[in-house]
mmCIF file of N, CA and C and ligand atoms in Angstrom:
data_model
loop_
_atom_site.group_PDB
_atom_site.id
_atom_site.type_symbol
_atom_site.label_atom_id
_atom_site.label_comp_id
_atom_site.label_asym_id
_atom_site.label_seq_id
_atom_site.Cartn_x
_atom_site.Cartn_y
_atom_site.Cartn_z
ATOM 1 N N MET A 1 0.838 -1.219 0.000
ATOM 2 C CA MET A 1 0.000 0.000 0.000
ATOM 3 C C MET A 1 0.865 1.258 0.000
ATOM 4 N N GLU A 2 0.387 2.276 -0.697
ATOM 5 C CA GLU A 2 1.186 3.500 -0.862
ATOM 6 C C GLU A 2 1.159 4.419 0.352
ATOM 7 N N LYS A 3 2.295 4.985 0.617
ATOM 8 C CA LYS A 3 2.418 5.969 1.687
ATOM 9 C C LYS A 3 1.551 7.194 1.350
ATOM 10 N N ILE A 4 0.870 7.713 2.356
ATOM 11 C CA ILE A 4 -0.009 8.872 2.143
ATOM 12 C C ILE A 4 0.840 10.117 1.866
ATOM 13 N N ASP A 5 0.452 10.842 0.838
ATOM 14 C CA ASP A 5 1.174 12.055 0.446
ATOM 15 C C ASP A 5 1.026 13.144 1.520
ATOM 16 N N THR A 6 2.087 13.893 1.730
ATOM 17 C CA THR A 6 2.094 14.976 2.727
ATOM 18 C C THR A 6 0.921 15.936 2.535
ATOM 19 N N LYS A 7 0.549 16.154 1.288
ATOM 20 C CA LYS A 7 -0.547 17.101 0.983
ATOM 21 C C LYS A 7 -1.896 16.623 1.501
ATOM 22 N N VAL A 8 -2.125 15.310 1.472
ATOM 23 C CA VAL A 8 -3.424 14.783 1.920
ATOM 24 C C VAL A 8 -3.423 14.309 3.374
ATOM 25 N N LEU A 9 -2.239 14.359 4.010
ATOM 26 C CA LEU A 9 -2.140 13.908 5.403
ATOM 27 C C LEU A 9 -3.067 14.673 6.356
ATOM 28 N N PRO A 10 -3.162 16.006 6.261
ATOM 29 C CA PRO A 10 -4.074 16.722 7.169
ATOM 30 C C PRO A 10 -5.518 16.238 7.090
ATOM 31 N N GLU A 11 -6.007 15.952 5.916
ATOM 32 C CA GLU A 11 -7.399 15.494 5.805
ATOM 33 C C GLU A 11 -7.575 14.071 6.342
ATOM 34 N N LYS A 12 -6.536 13.264 6.239
ATOM 35 C CA LYS A 12 -6.582 11.912 6.836
ATOM 36 C C LYS A 12 -6.587 12.025 8.354
ATOM 37 N N LEU A 13 -5.758 12.921 8.890
ATOM 38 C CA LEU A 13 -5.682 13.118 10.342
ATOM 39 C C LEU A 13 -7.007 13.618 10.899
ATOM 40 N N ALA A 14 -7.723 14.373 10.095
ATOM 41 C CA ALA A 14 -9.025 14.886 10.520
ATOM 42 C C ALA A 14 -10.040 13.760 10.703
ATOM 43 N N THR A 15 -9.791 12.617 10.065
ATOM 44 C CA THR A 15 -10.696 11.465 10.229
ATOM 45 C C THR A 15 -10.368 10.683 11.507
ATOM 46 N N ALA A 16 -9.239 11.002 12.150
ATOM 47 C CA ALA A 16 -8.815 10.330 13.386
ATOM 48 C C ALA A 16 -8.388 11.381 14.414
ATOM 49 N N PRO A 17 -9.336 12.215 14.849
ATOM 50 C CA PRO A 17 -8.983 13.368 15.694
ATOM 51 C C PRO A 17 -8.389 13.025 17.061
ATOM 52 N N ALA A 18 -8.641 11.810 17.550
ATOM 53 C CA ALA A 18 -8.113 11.430 18.871
ATOM 54 C C ALA A 18 -6.659 10.951 18.791
ATOM 55 N N TRP A 19 -6.154 10.850 17.582
ATOM 56 C CA TRP A 19 -4.806 10.317 17.369
ATOM 57 C C TRP A 19 -3.807 11.447 17.140
ATOM 58 N N THR A 20 -2.570 11.220 17.596
ATOM 59 C CA THR A 20 -1.514 12.230 17.485
ATOM 60 C C THR A 20 -0.484 11.790 16.456
ATOM 61 N N LEU A 21 -0.134 12.725 15.597
ATOM 62 C CA LEU A 21 0.906 12.454 14.599
ATOM 63 C C LEU A 21 2.274 12.547 15.277
ATOM 64 N N SER A 22 3.149 11.602 15.017
ATOM 65 C CA SER A 22 4.505 11.644 15.594
ATOM 66 C C SER A 22 5.305 12.789 14.970
ATOM 67 N N ASN A 23 6.333 13.213 15.672
ATOM 68 C CA ASN A 23 7.148 14.333 15.173
ATOM 69 C C ASN A 23 7.775 14.042 13.815
ATOM 70 N N ASP A 24 8.106 12.788 13.574
ATOM 71 C CA ASP A 24 8.711 12.434 12.274
ATOM 72 C C ASP A 24 7.660 12.162 11.189
ATOM 73 N N HIS A 25 6.375 12.303 11.552
ATOM 74 C CA HIS A 25 5.255 12.116 10.611
ATOM 75 C C HIS A 25 5.152 10.705 10.033
ATOM 76 N N LEU A 26 5.790 9.744 10.731
ATOM 77 C CA LEU A 26 5.788 8.373 10.212
ATOM 78 C C LEU A 26 4.745 7.484 10.877
ATOM 79 N N SER A 27 4.119 7.989 11.942
ATOM 80 C CA SER A 27 3.141 7.167 12.668
ATOM 81 C C SER A 27 2.119 8.042 13.390
ATOM 82 N N ILE A 28 1.042 7.371 13.841
ATOM 83 C CA ILE A 28 0.055 8.027 14.702
ATOM 84 C C ILE A 28 -0.066 7.193 15.970
ATOM 85 N N HIS A 29 -0.388 7.860 17.084
ATOM 86 C CA HIS A 29 -0.510 7.120 18.339
ATOM 87 C C HIS A 29 -1.633 7.684 19.190
ATOM 88 N N ARG A 30 -2.107 6.833 20.094
ATOM 89 C CA ARG A 30 -3.174 7.197 21.012
ATOM 90 C C ARG A 30 -3.081 6.337 22.259
ATOM 91 N N GLU A 31 -3.525 6.891 23.388
ATOM 92 C CA GLU A 31 -3.622 6.089 24.611
ATOM 93 C C GLU A 31 -5.080 5.850 24.949
ATOM 94 N N PHE A 32 -5.402 4.608 25.270
ATOM 95 C CA PHE A 32 -6.739 4.226 25.717
ATOM 96 C C PHE A 32 -6.644 3.835 27.189
ATOM 97 N N LYS A 33 -7.668 4.210 27.939
ATOM 98 C CA LYS A 33 -7.718 3.836 29.355
ATOM 99 C C LYS A 33 -9.039 3.115 29.626
ATOM 100 N N PHE A 34 -8.942 1.976 30.271
ATOM 101 C CA PHE A 34 -10.127 1.144 30.532
ATOM 102 C C PHE A 34 -10.373 1.031 32.031
ATOM 103 N N ALA A 35 -11.468 0.352 32.356
ATOM 104 C CA ALA A 35 -11.838 0.206 33.770
ATOM 105 C C ALA A 35 -10.779 -0.590 34.539
ATOM 106 N N ASP A 36 -10.252 -1.603 33.903
ATOM 107 C CA ASP A 36 -9.279 -2.471 34.577
ATOM 108 C C ASP A 36 -8.479 -3.261 33.536
ATOM 109 N N PHE A 37 -7.632 -4.151 33.996
ATOM 110 C CA PHE A 37 -6.782 -4.937 33.092
ATOM 111 C C PHE A 37 -7.597 -5.880 32.211
ATOM 112 N N VAL A 38 -8.647 -6.456 32.768
ATOM 113 C CA VAL A 38 -9.476 -7.393 31.991
ATOM 114 C C VAL A 38 -10.075 -6.698 30.773
ATOM 115 N N GLU A 39 -10.578 -5.484 30.969
ATOM 116 C CA GLU A 39 -11.150 -4.700 29.868
ATOM 117 C C GLU A 39 -10.072 -4.326 28.849
ATOM 118 N N ALA A 40 -8.925 -3.906 29.347
ATOM 119 C CA ALA A 40 -7.821 -3.526 28.452
ATOM 120 C C ALA A 40 -7.380 -4.721 27.607
ATOM 121 N N PHE A 41 -7.298 -5.869 28.265
ATOM 122 C CA PHE A 41 -6.811 -7.040 27.532
ATOM 123 C C PHE A 41 -7.858 -7.571 26.556
ATOM 124 N N ALA A 42 -9.136 -7.425 26.890
ATOM 125 C CA ALA A 42 -10.210 -7.814 25.963
ATOM 126 C C ALA A 42 -10.122 -6.948 24.707
ATOM 127 N N PHE A 43 -9.897 -5.658 24.911
ATOM 128 C CA PHE A 43 -9.715 -4.724 23.785
ATOM 129 C C PHE A 43 -8.507 -5.156 22.941
ATOM 130 N N MET A 44 -7.408 -5.451 23.604
ATOM 131 C CA MET A 44 -6.194 -5.861 22.882
ATOM 132 C C MET A 44 -6.425 -7.152 22.091
ATOM 133 N N SER A 45 -7.195 -8.065 22.668
ATOM 134 C CA SER A 45 -7.495 -9.323 21.965
ATOM 135 C C SER A 45 -8.275 -9.052 20.685
ATOM 136 N N ALA A 46 -9.261 -8.152 20.764
ATOM 137 C CA ALA A 46 -10.066 -7.809 19.592
ATOM 138 C C ALA A 46 -9.193 -7.145 18.522
ATOM 139 N N VAL A 47 -8.303 -6.264 18.955
ATOM 140 C CA VAL A 47 -7.402 -5.593 17.994
ATOM 141 C C VAL A 47 -6.454 -6.621 17.374
ATOM 142 N N ALA A 48 -5.977 -7.546 18.199
ATOM 143 C CA ALA A 48 -5.041 -8.564 17.711
ATOM 144 C C ALA A 48 -5.674 -9.433 16.629
ATOM 145 N N ILE A 49 -6.926 -9.838 16.838
ATOM 146 C CA ILE A 49 -7.614 -10.701 15.869
ATOM 147 C C ILE A 49 -7.791 -9.985 14.532
ATOM 148 N N THR A 50 -8.218 -8.727 14.589
ATOM 149 C CA THR A 50 -8.404 -7.958 13.348
ATOM 150 C C THR A 50 -7.063 -7.641 12.687
ATOM 151 N N SER A 51 -6.059 -7.357 13.490
ATOM 152 C CA SER A 51 -4.712 -7.104 12.953
ATOM 153 C C SER A 51 -4.210 -8.295 12.153
ATOM 154 N N GLU A 52 -4.431 -9.468 12.702
ATOM 155 C CA GLU A 52 -3.971 -10.686 12.039
ATOM 156 C C GLU A 52 -4.735 -10.914 10.745
ATOM 157 N N LYS A 53 -6.063 -10.681 10.788
ATOM 158 C CA LYS A 53 -6.887 -10.842 9.576
ATOM 159 C C LYS A 53 -6.439 -9.892 8.477
ATOM 160 N N ARG A 54 -6.106 -8.659 8.868
ATOM 161 C CA ARG A 54 -5.727 -7.622 7.885
ATOM 162 C C ARG A 54 -4.229 -7.605 7.597
ATOM 163 N N ASN A 55 -3.494 -8.470 8.300
ATOM 164 C CA ASN A 55 -2.033 -8.504 8.198
ATOM 165 C C ASN A 55 -1.438 -7.117 8.423
ATOM 166 N N HIS A 56 -1.971 -6.456 9.434
ATOM 167 C CA HIS A 56 -1.466 -5.126 9.790
ATOM 168 C C HIS A 56 -1.449 -5.043 11.314
ATOM 169 N N HIS A 57 -0.261 -5.000 11.872
ATOM 170 C CA HIS A 57 -0.070 -5.241 13.302
ATOM 171 C C HIS A 57 0.369 -3.990 14.063
ATOM 172 N N PRO A 58 -0.092 -3.876 15.305
ATOM 173 C CA PRO A 58 0.215 -2.667 16.087
ATOM 174 C C PRO A 58 1.581 -2.703 16.761
ATOM 175 N N GLU A 59 2.058 -1.507 17.095
ATOM 176 C CA GLU A 59 3.138 -1.388 18.070
ATOM 177 C C GLU A 59 2.404 -0.881 19.288
ATOM 178 N N TRP A 60 2.502 -1.590 20.400
ATOM 179 C CA TRP A 60 1.735 -1.164 21.552
ATOM 180 C C TRP A 60 2.415 -1.473 22.861
ATOM 181 N N PHE A 61 1.859 -0.840 23.912
ATOM 182 C CA PHE A 61 2.432 -0.943 25.251
ATOM 183 C C PHE A 61 1.270 -0.916 26.237
ATOM 184 N N ASN A 62 1.277 -1.873 27.133
ATOM 185 C CA ASN A 62 0.170 -1.972 28.097
ATOM 186 C C ASN A 62 0.687 -1.987 29.526
ATOM 187 N N VAL A 63 0.087 -1.183 30.370
ATOM 188 C CA VAL A 63 0.289 -1.284 31.806
ATOM 189 C C VAL A 63 -1.092 -1.245 32.447
ATOM 190 N N TYR A 64 -1.451 -2.311 33.129
ATOM 191 C CA TYR A 64 -2.736 -2.448 33.806
ATOM 192 C C TYR A 64 -3.914 -2.062 32.901
ATOM 193 N N ASN A 65 -4.512 -0.886 33.098
ATOM 194 C CA ASN A 65 -5.724 -0.539 32.340
ATOM 195 C C ASN A 65 -5.457 0.418 31.181
ATOM 196 N N LYS A 66 -4.188 0.709 30.924
ATOM 197 C CA LYS A 66 -3.852 1.634 29.836
ATOM 198 C C LYS A 66 -3.178 0.897 28.682
ATOM 199 N N VAL A 67 -3.560 1.299 27.466
ATOM 200 C CA VAL A 67 -2.960 0.715 26.267
ATOM 201 C C VAL A 67 -2.543 1.857 25.349
ATOM 202 N N GLN A 68 -1.257 1.939 25.068
ATOM 203 C CA GLN A 68 -0.768 2.922 24.090
ATOM 204 C C GLN A 68 -0.586 2.176 22.774
ATOM 205 N N ILE A 69 -1.143 2.735 21.720
ATOM 206 C CA ILE A 69 -1.045 2.079 20.411
ATOM 207 C C ILE A 69 -0.443 3.025 19.387
ATOM 208 N N LYS A 70 0.447 2.469 18.591
ATOM 209 C CA LYS A 70 1.059 3.236 17.501
ATOM 210 C C LYS A 70 0.812 2.483 16.203
ATOM 211 N N TRP A 71 0.388 3.242 15.188
ATOM 212 C CA TRP A 71 0.197 2.648 13.859
ATOM 213 C C TRP A 71 1.155 3.263 12.850
ATOM 214 N N THR A 72 1.838 2.413 12.124
ATOM 215 C CA THR A 72 2.694 2.831 11.014
ATOM 216 C C THR A 72 2.750 1.653 10.053
ATOM 217 N N THR A 73 3.112 1.909 8.824
ATOM 218 C CA THR A 73 3.246 0.807 7.861
ATOM 219 C C THR A 73 4.720 0.635 7.548
ATOM 220 N N HIS A 74 5.316 -0.381 8.163
ATOM 221 C CA HIS A 74 6.758 -0.608 8.011
ATOM 222 C C HIS A 74 7.131 -0.815 6.552
ATOM 223 N N ASP A 75 6.271 -1.574 5.844
ATOM 224 C CA ASP A 75 6.569 -1.889 4.443
ATOM 225 C C ASP A 75 6.629 -0.638 3.562
ATOM 226 N N ALA A 76 5.860 0.387 3.933
ATOM 227 C CA ALA A 76 5.816 1.612 3.122
ATOM 228 C C ALA A 76 6.732 2.702 3.687
ATOM 229 N N GLY A 77 7.239 2.486 4.884
ATOM 230 C CA GLY A 77 8.103 3.495 5.514
ATOM 231 C C GLY A 77 7.343 4.736 5.943
ATOM 232 N N GLY A 78 6.115 4.533 6.421
ATOM 233 C CA GLY A 78 5.329 5.684 6.880
ATOM 234 C C GLY A 78 3.859 5.331 7.005
ATOM 235 N N LEU A 79 3.018 6.353 6.938
ATOM 236 C CA LEU A 79 1.575 6.161 7.118
ATOM 237 C C LEU A 79 0.866 5.801 5.819
ATOM 238 N N THR A 80 -0.047 4.831 5.934
ATOM 239 C CA THR A 80 -0.896 4.456 4.796
ATOM 240 C C THR A 80 -2.345 4.427 5.280
ATOM 241 N N GLN A 81 -3.243 4.203 4.328
ATOM 242 C CA GLN A 81 -4.664 4.120 4.665
ATOM 243 C C GLN A 81 -4.927 2.999 5.672
ATOM 244 N N ARG A 82 -4.125 1.944 5.626
ATOM 245 C CA ARG A 82 -4.283 0.829 6.576
ATOM 246 C C ARG A 82 -4.186 1.303 8.021
ATOM 247 N N ASP A 83 -3.285 2.249 8.265
ATOM 248 C CA ASP A 83 -3.097 2.766 9.627
ATOM 249 C C ASP A 83 -4.336 3.517 10.096
ATOM 250 N N PHE A 84 -4.908 4.303 9.206
ATOM 251 C CA PHE A 84 -6.104 5.058 9.573
ATOM 252 C C PHE A 84 -7.313 4.127 9.719
ATOM 253 N N ASP A 85 -7.365 3.069 8.931
ATOM 254 C CA ASP A 85 -8.443 2.084 9.071
ATOM 255 C C ASP A 85 -8.345 1.379 10.425
ATOM 256 N N MET A 86 -7.124 1.026 10.827
ATOM 257 C CA MET A 86 -6.952 0.356 12.123
ATOM 258 C C MET A 86 -7.210 1.328 13.280
ATOM 259 N N ALA A 87 -6.830 2.577 13.108
ATOM 260 C CA ALA A 87 -7.094 3.586 14.147
ATOM 261 C C ALA A 87 -8.600 3.718 14.366
ATOM 262 N N GLN A 88 -9.324 3.765 13.265
ATOM 263 C CA GLN A 88 -10.777 3.885 13.344
ATOM 264 C C GLN A 88 -11.398 2.635 13.993
ATOM 265 N N PHE A 89 -10.860 1.486 13.638
ATOM 266 C CA PHE A 89 -11.330 0.234 14.248
ATOM 267 C C PHE A 89 -11.093 0.276 15.765
ATOM 268 N N CYS A 90 -9.916 0.711 16.183
ATOM 269 C CA CYS A 90 -9.597 0.819 17.623
ATOM 270 C C CYS A 90 -10.581 1.750 18.323
ATOM 271 N N ASP A 91 -10.824 2.900 17.719
ATOM 272 C CA ASP A 91 -11.764 3.877 18.302
ATOM 273 C C ASP A 91 -13.141 3.249 18.500
ATOM 274 N N SER A 92 -13.614 2.562 17.461
ATOM 275 C CA SER A 92 -14.987 2.056 17.520
ATOM 276 C C SER A 92 -15.134 0.928 18.534
ATOM 277 N N ILE A 93 -14.176 0.005 18.602
ATOM 278 C CA ILE A 93 -14.354 -1.089 19.562
ATOM 279 C C ILE A 93 -14.015 -0.680 20.987
ATOM 280 N N ALA A 94 -13.172 0.336 21.153
ATOM 281 C CA ALA A 94 -12.809 0.780 22.517
ATOM 282 C C ALA A 94 -14.049 1.207 23.281
ATOM 283 N N GLN A 95 -14.997 1.804 22.577
ATOM 284 C CA GLN A 95 -16.229 2.254 23.224
ATOM 285 C C GLN A 95 -16.983 1.089 23.848
ATOM 286 N N GLY A 96 -16.986 -0.038 23.150
ATOM 287 C CA GLY A 96 -17.657 -1.235 23.646
ATOM 288 C C GLY A 96 -16.988 -1.843 24.861
ATOM 289 N N PHE A 97 -15.730 -1.488 25.094
ATOM 290 C CA PHE A 97 -14.993 -2.000 26.250
ATOM 291 C C PHE A 97 -14.904 -0.977 27.367
ATOM 292 N N GLY A 98 -15.808 -0.027 27.356
ATOM 293 C CA GLY A 98 -15.844 0.934 28.467
ATOM 294 C C GLY A 98 -14.649 1.832 28.533
ATOM 295 N N HIS A 99 -14.129 2.216 27.351
ATOM 296 C CA HIS A 99 -13.007 3.132 27.334
ATOM 297 C C HIS A 99 -13.384 4.505 27.887
ATOM 298 N N ALA A 100 -12.553 5.017 28.757
ATOM 299 C CA ALA A 100 -12.751 6.375 29.271
ATOM 300 C C ALA A 100 -11.666 7.262 28.680
ATOM 301 N N ALA A 101 -12.044 8.439 28.242
ATOM 302 C CA ALA A 101 -11.076 9.354 27.638
ATOM 303 C C ALA A 101 -10.002 9.721 28.658
ATOM 304 N N VAL A 102 -8.764 9.784 28.196
ATOM 305 C CA VAL A 102 -7.661 10.160 29.106
ATOM 306 C C VAL A 102 -7.115 11.537 28.740
HETATM 307 C C1 LIG B 1 5.514 -10.019 5.873
HETATM 308 C C2 LIG B 1 4.286 -9.348 6.421
HETATM 309 O O1 LIG B 1 3.188 -9.573 5.619
HETATM 310 C C3 LIG B 1 4.497 -7.855 6.558
HETATM 311 O O2 LIG B 1 5.682 -7.620 7.283
HETATM 312 C C4 LIG B 1 3.324 -7.111 7.197
HETATM 313 C C5 LIG B 1 2.919 -7.645 8.549
HETATM 314 N N1 LIG B 1 2.295 -6.642 9.405
HETATM 315 C C6 LIG B 1 2.520 -5.333 9.254
HETATM 316 N N2 LIG B 1 2.077 -4.443 10.130
HETATM 317 C C7 LIG B 1 2.324 -3.146 10.022
HETATM 318 N N3 LIG B 1 1.867 -2.290 10.930
HETATM 319 N N4 LIG B 1 3.044 -2.686 8.986
HETATM 320 C C8 LIG B 1 3.522 -3.487 8.041
HETATM 321 O O3 LIG B 1 4.176 -3.026 7.106
HETATM 322 C C9 LIG B 1 3.261 -4.875 8.145
HETATM 323 N N5 LIG B 1 3.675 -5.732 7.235
#
């Protein structure tokens, strides 16, 4: 998949307002906070299953009820539509797991 052009990056970012662009513009990241570890891990399991189906995998870090997720496309050396699709997927399922805004 093709890396998103710098010119269209702002409009892509507007579709994922809760996500932060990295300083090098190669990835987006967000932190999710859940009620407890069980909720956080249920969320991670759902993301893992979809990641495997789409062959697009997260870089992430978990401590208890918090999950930090970073999306980038290693094969393209930057951001692609796949990253924004996975970001949107994370946003939508996090709500079902009682995600509280941090
Ligand atoms: C060989 C394998 O299909 C590739 O390395 C896939 C696997 N998962 C991936 N995940 C992500 N986030 N970026 C990739 O470029 C990527 N590539």
